[in-house]
Coordinates of N, CA and C in Angstrom, one line a residue:
M10 N 2.3 -23.0 15.3 CA 1.1 -23.9 14.9 C 1.1 -25.1 15.8
A11 N 0.0 -25.4 16.4 CA -0.1 -26.6 17.3 C 0.0 -27.9 16.5
A12 N 0.5 -28.9 17.2 CA 0.7 -30.2 16.5 C -0.7 -30.8 16.3
E13 N -0.8 -31.6 15.2 CA -2.1 -32.2 14.9 C -2.3 -33.4 15.9
K14 N -3.6 -33.5 16.3 CA -3.9 -34.7 17.1 C -3.8 -35.9 16.3
P15 N -3.6 -37.1 16.9 CA -3.5 -38.3 16.1 C -4.7 -38.6 15.2
N16 N -5.9 -38.4 15.7 CA -7.1 -38.7 14.9 C -7.2 -37.7 13.7
E17 N -6.8 -36.5 13.9 CA -6.8 -35.5 12.9 C -5.8 -35.8 11.8
K18 N -4.7 -36.3 12.1 CA -3.6 -36.7 11.2 C -4.2 -37.9 10.3
I19 N -4.8 -38.9 11.0 CA -5.3 -40.0 10.3 C -6.4 -39.6 9.3
E20 N -7.3 -38.7 9.8 CA -8.4 -38.2 9.0 C -7.9 -37.5 7.8
K21 N -6.9 -36.7 8.0 CA -6.4 -35.9 6.8 C -5.7 -36.8 5.8
E22 N -4.9 -37.8 6.3 CA -4.3 -38.7 5.4 C -5.3 -39.5 4.6
A23 N -6.4 -40.0 5.3 CA -7.4 -40.8 4.6 C -8.2 -39.9 3.6
Q24 N -8.5 -38.7 4.0 CA -9.3 -37.8 3.2 C -8.5 -37.5 1.9
D25 N -7.2 -37.2 2.1 CA -6.3 -36.9 0.9 C -6.2 -38.1 0.0
L26 N -6.0 -39.2 0.6 CA -5.8 -40.5 -0.2 C -7.0 -40.8 -1.0
I27 N -8.2 -40.8 -0.4 CA -9.4 -41.2 -1.1 C -9.8 -40.1 -2.1
A28 N -9.5 -38.8 -1.8 CA -9.8 -37.8 -2.8 C -9.0 -37.9 -4.0
E29 N -7.7 -38.3 -3.9 CA -6.8 -38.5 -5.0 C -7.3 -39.7 -5.8
L30 N -7.7 -40.8 -5.2 CA -8.2 -41.9 -5.9 C -9.4 -41.6 -6.7
I31 N -10.4 -41.0 -6.1 CA -11.6 -40.6 -6.7 C -11.3 -39.7 -8.0
K32 N -10.4 -38.8 -7.8 CA -10.0 -37.9 -8.9 C -9.4 -38.7 -10.1
M33 N -8.5 -39.7 -9.7 CA -7.8 -40.5 -10.8 C -8.9 -41.3 -11.5
L34 N -9.9 -41.8 -10.8 CA -10.9 -42.6 -11.4 C -11.9 -41.8 -12.2
G35 N -11.9 -40.5 -12.1 CA -12.8 -39.6 -12.8 C -14.2 -39.8 -12.4
I36 N -14.4 -40.0 -11.1 CA -15.7 -40.2 -10.5 C -16.1 -38.9 -9.8
E37 N -17.4 -38.5 -9.9 CA -18.0 -37.4 -9.2 C -18.4 -37.9 -7.8
A38 N -17.6 -37.7 -6.8 CA -18.0 -38.2 -5.5 C -17.2 -37.4 -4.4
K39 N -17.8 -37.5 -3.2 CA -17.2 -36.9 -2.0 C -17.1 -38.0 -1.0
A40 N -16.0 -37.8 -0.2 CA -15.8 -38.8 0.9 C -15.9 -38.1 2.3
Q41 N -16.4 -38.8 3.2 CA -16.5 -38.3 4.6 C -15.7 -39.3 5.4
V42 N -14.7 -38.9 6.1 CA -13.9 -39.8 7.0 C -14.2 -39.5 8.4
T43 N -14.4 -40.6 9.1 CA -14.7 -40.6 10.6 C -13.7 -41.5 11.2
V44 N -12.9 -41.0 12.2 CA -11.9 -41.8 12.9 C -12.3 -42.0 14.4
S45 N -12.3 -43.2 14.8 CA -12.5 -43.5 16.2 C -11.3 -44.3 16.7
S46 N -11.3 -44.7 17.9 CA -10.1 -45.5 18.5 C -10.0 -46.8 17.9
E47 N -11.1 -47.4 17.3 CA -11.0 -48.7 16.8 C -11.2 -48.8 15.3
L48 N -11.5 -47.7 14.6 CA -11.9 -47.8 13.2 C -11.7 -46.5 12.4
I49 N -11.3 -46.7 11.1 CA -11.3 -45.5 10.2 C -12.5 -45.8 9.3
K50 N -13.5 -45.0 9.3 CA -14.7 -45.2 8.5 C -14.7 -44.2 7.4
I51 N -14.8 -44.6 6.1 CA -14.9 -43.8 5.0 C -16.2 -44.0 4.2
D52 N -17.0 -42.9 4.2 CA -18.3 -43.0 3.5 C -18.2 -42.2 2.2
I53 N -18.4 -42.8 1.1 CA -18.3 -42.2 -0.2 C -19.7 -42.1 -0.8
D54 N -20.0 -40.9 -1.3 CA -21.3 -40.7 -1.9 C -21.1 -39.8 -3.2
G55 N -21.9 -40.1 -4.2 CA -21.8 -39.3 -5.4 C -22.6 -40.0 -6.5
Q56 N -22.2 -39.7 -7.8 CA -22.8 -40.2 -9.0 C -22.1 -41.4 -9.5
D57 N -22.8 -42.4 -10.2 CA -22.2 -43.5 -10.9 C -21.1 -44.2 -10.0
L58 N -21.5 -44.7 -8.9 CA -20.5 -45.3 -8.0 C -20.3 -46.8 -8.2
G59 N -21.0 -47.3 -9.2 CA -20.9 -48.8 -9.5 C -19.4 -49.2 -9.7
L60 N -18.6 -48.4 -10.3 CA -17.2 -48.8 -10.5 C -16.5 -49.0 -9.1
L61 N -16.8 -48.2 -8.1 CA -16.2 -48.4 -6.8 C -16.8 -49.6 -6.1
I62 N -18.0 -50.0 -6.3 CA -18.6 -51.1 -5.7 C -18.2 -52.4 -6.4
G63 N -18.3 -52.5 -7.7 CA -17.9 -53.7 -8.4 C -18.9 -54.8 -8.3
R64 N -18.7 -55.9 -9.0 CA -19.5 -57.1 -9.0 C -19.4 -57.8 -7.7
R65 N -20.6 -58.0 -7.1 CA -20.7 -58.6 -5.7 C -19.8 -57.9 -4.7
G66 N -19.6 -56.6 -4.9 CA -18.8 -55.9 -3.9 C -17.3 -56.1 -3.9
E67 N -16.8 -56.7 -5.0 CA -15.4 -57.0 -5.0 C -14.5 -55.8 -5.0
N68 N -14.9 -54.8 -5.8 CA -14.1 -53.6 -5.8 C -14.0 -52.8 -4.5
I69 N -15.2 -52.7 -3.8 CA -15.2 -52.0 -2.5 C -14.3 -52.8 -1.5
E70 N -14.3 -54.1 -1.6 CA -13.5 -54.9 -0.6 C -12.0 -54.7 -1.0
S71 N -11.7 -54.7 -2.3 CA -10.3 -54.5 -2.7 C -9.8 -53.1 -2.3
L72 N -10.7 -52.1 -2.5 CA -10.4 -50.7 -2.2 C -10.1 -50.6 -0.7
Q73 N -11.0 -51.2 0.1 CA -10.9 -51.2 1.5 C -9.5 -51.8 2.0
L74 N -9.1 -52.9 1.4 CA -7.9 -53.5 1.8 C -6.7 -52.7 1.4
L75 N -6.7 -52.1 0.2 CA -5.6 -51.3 -0.3 C -5.5 -50.0 0.5
L76 N -6.6 -49.3 0.8 CA -6.5 -48.1 1.6 C -6.1 -48.4 3.0
G77 N -6.5 -49.5 3.5 CA -6.1 -49.9 4.9 C -4.6 -50.2 4.9
L78 N -4.0 -50.9 3.9 CA -2.6 -51.1 3.9 C -1.8 -49.8 3.8
I79 N -2.2 -48.9 2.8 CA -1.5 -47.7 2.6 C -1.6 -46.8 3.9
L80 N -2.8 -46.6 4.4 CA -2.9 -45.7 5.6 C -2.1 -46.2 6.8
N81 N -2.2 -47.5 7.0 CA -1.5 -48.1 8.2 C 0.0 -48.0 8.0
K82 N 0.5 -48.2 6.8 CA 1.9 -48.0 6.5 C 2.3 -46.6 6.7
K83 N 1.6 -45.6 6.1 CA 1.9 -44.2 6.3 C 1.9 -43.8 7.8
L84 N 1.0 -44.3 8.5 CA 0.8 -43.9 9.9 C 1.7 -44.6 10.8
S85 N 2.2 -45.7 10.4 CA 3.2 -46.6 11.1 C 3.1 -46.6 12.6
G86 N 1.9 -46.8 13.1 CA 1.6 -46.9 14.5 C 1.9 -48.3 15.0
D87 N 1.8 -48.4 16.3 CA 2.0 -49.7 16.9 C 0.8 -50.7 16.7
T88 N -0.4 -50.1 16.5 CA -1.5 -51.0 16.3 C -2.1 -50.8 14.9
W89 N -2.7 -51.8 14.4 CA -3.4 -51.8 13.1 C -4.7 -51.1 13.3
Q90 N -5.0 -50.1 12.4 CA -6.3 -49.4 12.5 C -7.1 -49.9 11.3
P91 N -8.2 -50.7 11.6 CA -9.0 -51.2 10.5 C -9.7 -50.1 9.7
V92 N -9.9 -50.3 8.4 CA -10.6 -49.4 7.6 C -11.9 -50.0 7.1
L93 N -13.0 -49.2 7.2 CA -14.3 -49.7 6.6 C -14.8 -48.7 5.6
I94 N -15.0 -49.1 4.4 CA -15.5 -48.2 3.4 C -16.9 -48.6 3.0
D95 N -17.8 -47.5 2.9 CA -19.1 -47.7 2.4 C -19.3 -46.8 1.2
V96 N -19.9 -47.3 0.2 CA -20.1 -46.5 -1.1 C -21.6 -46.4 -1.3
G97 N -22.1 -45.1 -1.2 CA -23.5 -44.9 -1.5 C -24.4 -45.7 -0.7
G98 N -24.1 -46.1 0.5 CA -24.9 -46.9 1.4 C -25.0 -48.3 1.0
W99 N -24.1 -48.8 0.2 CA -24.1 -50.2 -0.3 C -24.0 -51.2 0.8
R100 N -23.1 -51.0 1.7 CA -23.0 -51.9 2.8 C -24.2 -52.1 3.6
K101 N -24.9 -51.0 4.0 CA -26.1 -51.1 4.8 C -27.2 -51.8 4.0
A102 N -27.3 -51.5 2.7 CA -28.3 -52.2 1.9 C -28.0 -53.6 1.8
Q103 N -26.7 -54.0 1.6 CA -26.3 -55.4 1.5 C -26.6 -56.1 2.8
E104 N -26.3 -55.5 3.9 CA -26.6 -56.1 5.2 C -28.1 -56.4 5.3
E105 N -29.0 -55.5 5.0 CA -30.4 -55.7 5.0 C -30.8 -56.8 4.1
S106 N -30.3 -56.9 2.9 CA -30.6 -57.9 2.0 C -30.1 -59.3 2.5
L107 N -28.9 -59.3 3.1 CA -28.5 -60.6 3.7 C -29.3 -61.0 4.9
R108 N -29.8 -60.0 5.7 CA -30.7 -60.3 6.9 C -32.0 -60.9 6.4
S109 N -32.5 -60.4 5.3 CA -33.7 -60.9 4.7 C -33.5 -62.3 4.2
L110 N -32.4 -62.6 3.5 CA -32.1 -63.9 3.0 C -32.0 -64.9 4.2
V111 N -31.2 -64.5 5.2 CA -31.1 -65.4 6.4 C -32.4 -65.7 7.0
E112 N -33.2 -64.7 7.2 CA -34.6 -64.9 7.8 C -35.4 -65.9 7.0
R113 N -35.4 -65.8 5.7 CA -36.1 -66.7 4.8 C -35.6 -68.1 5.0
Q114 N -34.3 -68.3 5.0 CA -33.7 -69.6 5.1 C -34.0 -70.2 6.5
V115 N -33.9 -69.4 7.6 CA -34.2 -69.8 8.9 C -35.7 -70.3 9.0
A116 N -36.6 -69.7 8.3 CA -38.0 -70.1 8.3 C -38.1 -71.5 7.6
K117 N -37.3 -71.8 6.6 CA -37.3 -73.1 5.9 C -36.8 -74.1 6.9
L118 N -35.8 -73.8 7.7 CA -35.2 -74.7 8.7 C -36.3 -75.0 9.8
S119 N -37.1 -74.0 10.2 CA -38.1 -74.2 11.1 C -39.2 -75.1 10.6
A120 N -39.3 -75.2 9.3 CA -40.3 -76.0 8.7 C -39.9 -77.5 8.6
G121 N -38.7 -77.8 9.2 CA -38.3 -79.2 9.3 C -37.1 -79.6 8.5
R122 N -36.6 -78.8 7.6 CA -35.4 -79.2 6.8 C -34.2 -79.1 7.7
G123 N -33.2 -79.9 7.6 CA -32.0 -79.9 8.5 C -31.0 -78.9 8.1
W124 N -30.9 -78.5 6.9 CA -29.9 -77.5 6.5 C -30.3 -76.8 5.2
V125 N -29.7 -75.7 4.9 CA -29.9 -74.9 3.7 C -28.6 -74.4 3.2
E126 N -28.4 -74.3 1.9 CA -27.2 -73.6 1.4 C -27.6 -72.3 0.8
L127 N -26.7 -71.3 1.1 CA -26.9 -70.0 0.5 C -26.1 -69.9 -0.8
P128 N -26.4 -68.9 -1.6 CA -25.6 -68.8 -2.9 C -24.2 -68.3 -2.5
P129 N -23.3 -68.5 -3.5 CA -21.9 -68.1 -3.3 C -21.8 -66.6 -3.0
M130 N -20.9 -66.2 -2.1 CA -20.7 -64.8 -1.8 C -19.3 -64.5 -1.3
P131 N -18.9 -63.3 -1.4 CA -17.5 -62.9 -0.9 C -17.4 -63.1 0.6
P132 N -16.1 -63.1 1.0 CA -15.9 -63.3 2.5 C -16.6 -62.3 3.4
A133 N -16.6 -61.1 3.1 CA -17.2 -60.1 4.0 C -18.7 -60.3 4.1
Q134 N -19.4 -60.7 3.1 CA -20.8 -61.0 3.1 C -21.0 -62.3 3.9
R135 N -20.1 -63.3 3.8 CA -20.3 -64.6 4.6 C -20.1 -64.3 6.0
R136 N -19.2 -63.3 6.4 CA -19.0 -63.0 7.8 C -20.3 -62.4 8.4
V137 N -21.0 -61.5 7.6 CA -22.2 -60.9 8.0 C -23.3 -62.1 8.3
V138 N -23.3 -63.0 7.3 CA -24.3 -64.1 7.5 C -24.0 -64.9 8.7
H139 N -22.7 -65.2 9.0 CA -22.4 -66.0 10.2 C -22.8 -65.2 11.5
V140 N -22.6 -63.9 11.5 CA -23.1 -63.1 12.7 C -24.6 -63.2 12.8
L141 N -25.3 -63.0 11.7 CA -26.8 -63.1 11.7 C -27.3 -64.4 12.1
V142 N -26.7 -65.5 11.7 CA -27.1 -66.9 12.1 C -26.8 -67.1 13.6
S143 N -25.7 -66.5 14.1 CA -25.4 -66.7 15.5 C -26.5 -66.1 16.4
E144 N -27.3 -65.2 15.9 CA -28.4 -64.6 16.7 C -29.6 -65.6 16.9
H145 N -29.6 -66.7 16.2 CA -30.6 -67.7 16.2 C -30.2 -69.0 17.0
K146 N -30.9 -69.2 18.1 CA -30.5 -70.4 18.9 C -30.9 -71.7 18.1
G147 N -30.0 -72.7 18.3 CA -30.3 -74.0 17.6 C -29.8 -74.0 16.2
L148 N -29.1 -73.0 15.7 CA -28.6 -73.0 14.4 C -27.1 -72.7 14.4
E149 N -26.4 -73.2 13.4 CA -25.0 -72.9 13.2 C -24.7 -72.8 11.7
S150 N -23.6 -72.1 11.4 CA -23.3 -71.9 10.0 C -21.9 -72.2 9.8
E151 N -21.6 -72.6 8.5 CA -20.2 -72.8 8.2 C -20.0 -72.5 6.7
S152 N -18.8 -72.0 6.4 CA -18.5 -71.7 5.0 C -17.9 -72.9 4.3
T153 N -18.2 -73.2 3.1 CA -17.7 -74.4 2.4 C -17.5 -74.0 0.9
G154 N -16.8 -74.9 0.3 CA -16.5 -74.7 -1.2 C -15.2 -73.9 -1.3
E155 N -14.8 -73.6 -2.6 CA -13.6 -72.9 -3.0 C -14.0 -71.6 -3.5
E156 N -13.1 -70.6 -3.3 CA -13.3 -69.2 -3.9 C -13.2 -69.4 -5.4
P157 N -13.9 -68.6 -6.1 CA -14.9 -67.6 -5.8 C -16.3 -68.1 -5.5
N158 N -16.5 -69.4 -5.4 CA -17.8 -70.0 -5.3 C -18.0 -70.5 -3.8
R159 N -17.3 -69.9 -2.9 CA -17.5 -70.4 -1.5 C -18.9 -69.9 -1.0
F160 N -19.6 -70.7 -0.2 CA -20.9 -70.4 0.2 C -21.1 -70.8 1.7
V161 N -22.2 -70.4 2.3 CA -22.6 -70.7 3.6 C -23.6 -71.7 3.7
V162 N -23.5 -72.7 4.6 CA -24.5 -73.7 4.9 C -25.0 -73.4 6.3
I163 N -26.3 -73.3 6.4 CA -26.9 -73.0 7.7 C -27.6 -74.4 8.1
K164 N -27.3 -74.8 9.4 CA -27.8 -76.1 9.8 C -28.5 -76.0 11.2
S165 N -29.5 -76.8 11.3 CA -30.0 -77.0 12.7 C -29.0 -77.8 13.5
V166 N -28.7 -77.4 14.7 CA -27.7 -78.1 15.5 C -28.2 -79.5 15.7
G167 N -27.2 -80.5 15.5 CA -27.5 -81.9 15.7 C -28.1 -82.5 14.4
K168 N -28.4 -81.8 13.4 CA -28.9 -82.4 12.1 C -27.9 -82.1 11.0
G169 N -27.9 -82.9 10.0 CA -26.9 -82.7 8.9 C -27.5 -82.9 7.6

């Protein structure tokens, strides 16, 4: 039998691990694992996925961290392979929602206000907001506050 290619080994480990977790949670779901040179992407789809997503995406972030630690420990390679998990298209929908929120707030800044505060959100969502704000010239963003109520402030450059 031929030796497994590195990506096939990673894919099999990830598939087995997520299948076992889904089974233990008693959730009707299937996972699709895609491995590239820079990322292990796991897409989970099925019924009643709210448990995997959690409030404000907290469970999906925890699951992603945990699976990343386990997979990278098992694979014990020289480089860290990041893991990205999406459950039922939640991340894509969340990004679209954040994009809409940022665009509305940018419009307020265009109307003359020097800064706006967004509602508290988890770190992964704040990172998306920072990337979206960076697409707008003349604006900057920063996270402020303490977890779990940390939030993003978007400012016109030179105004406070």
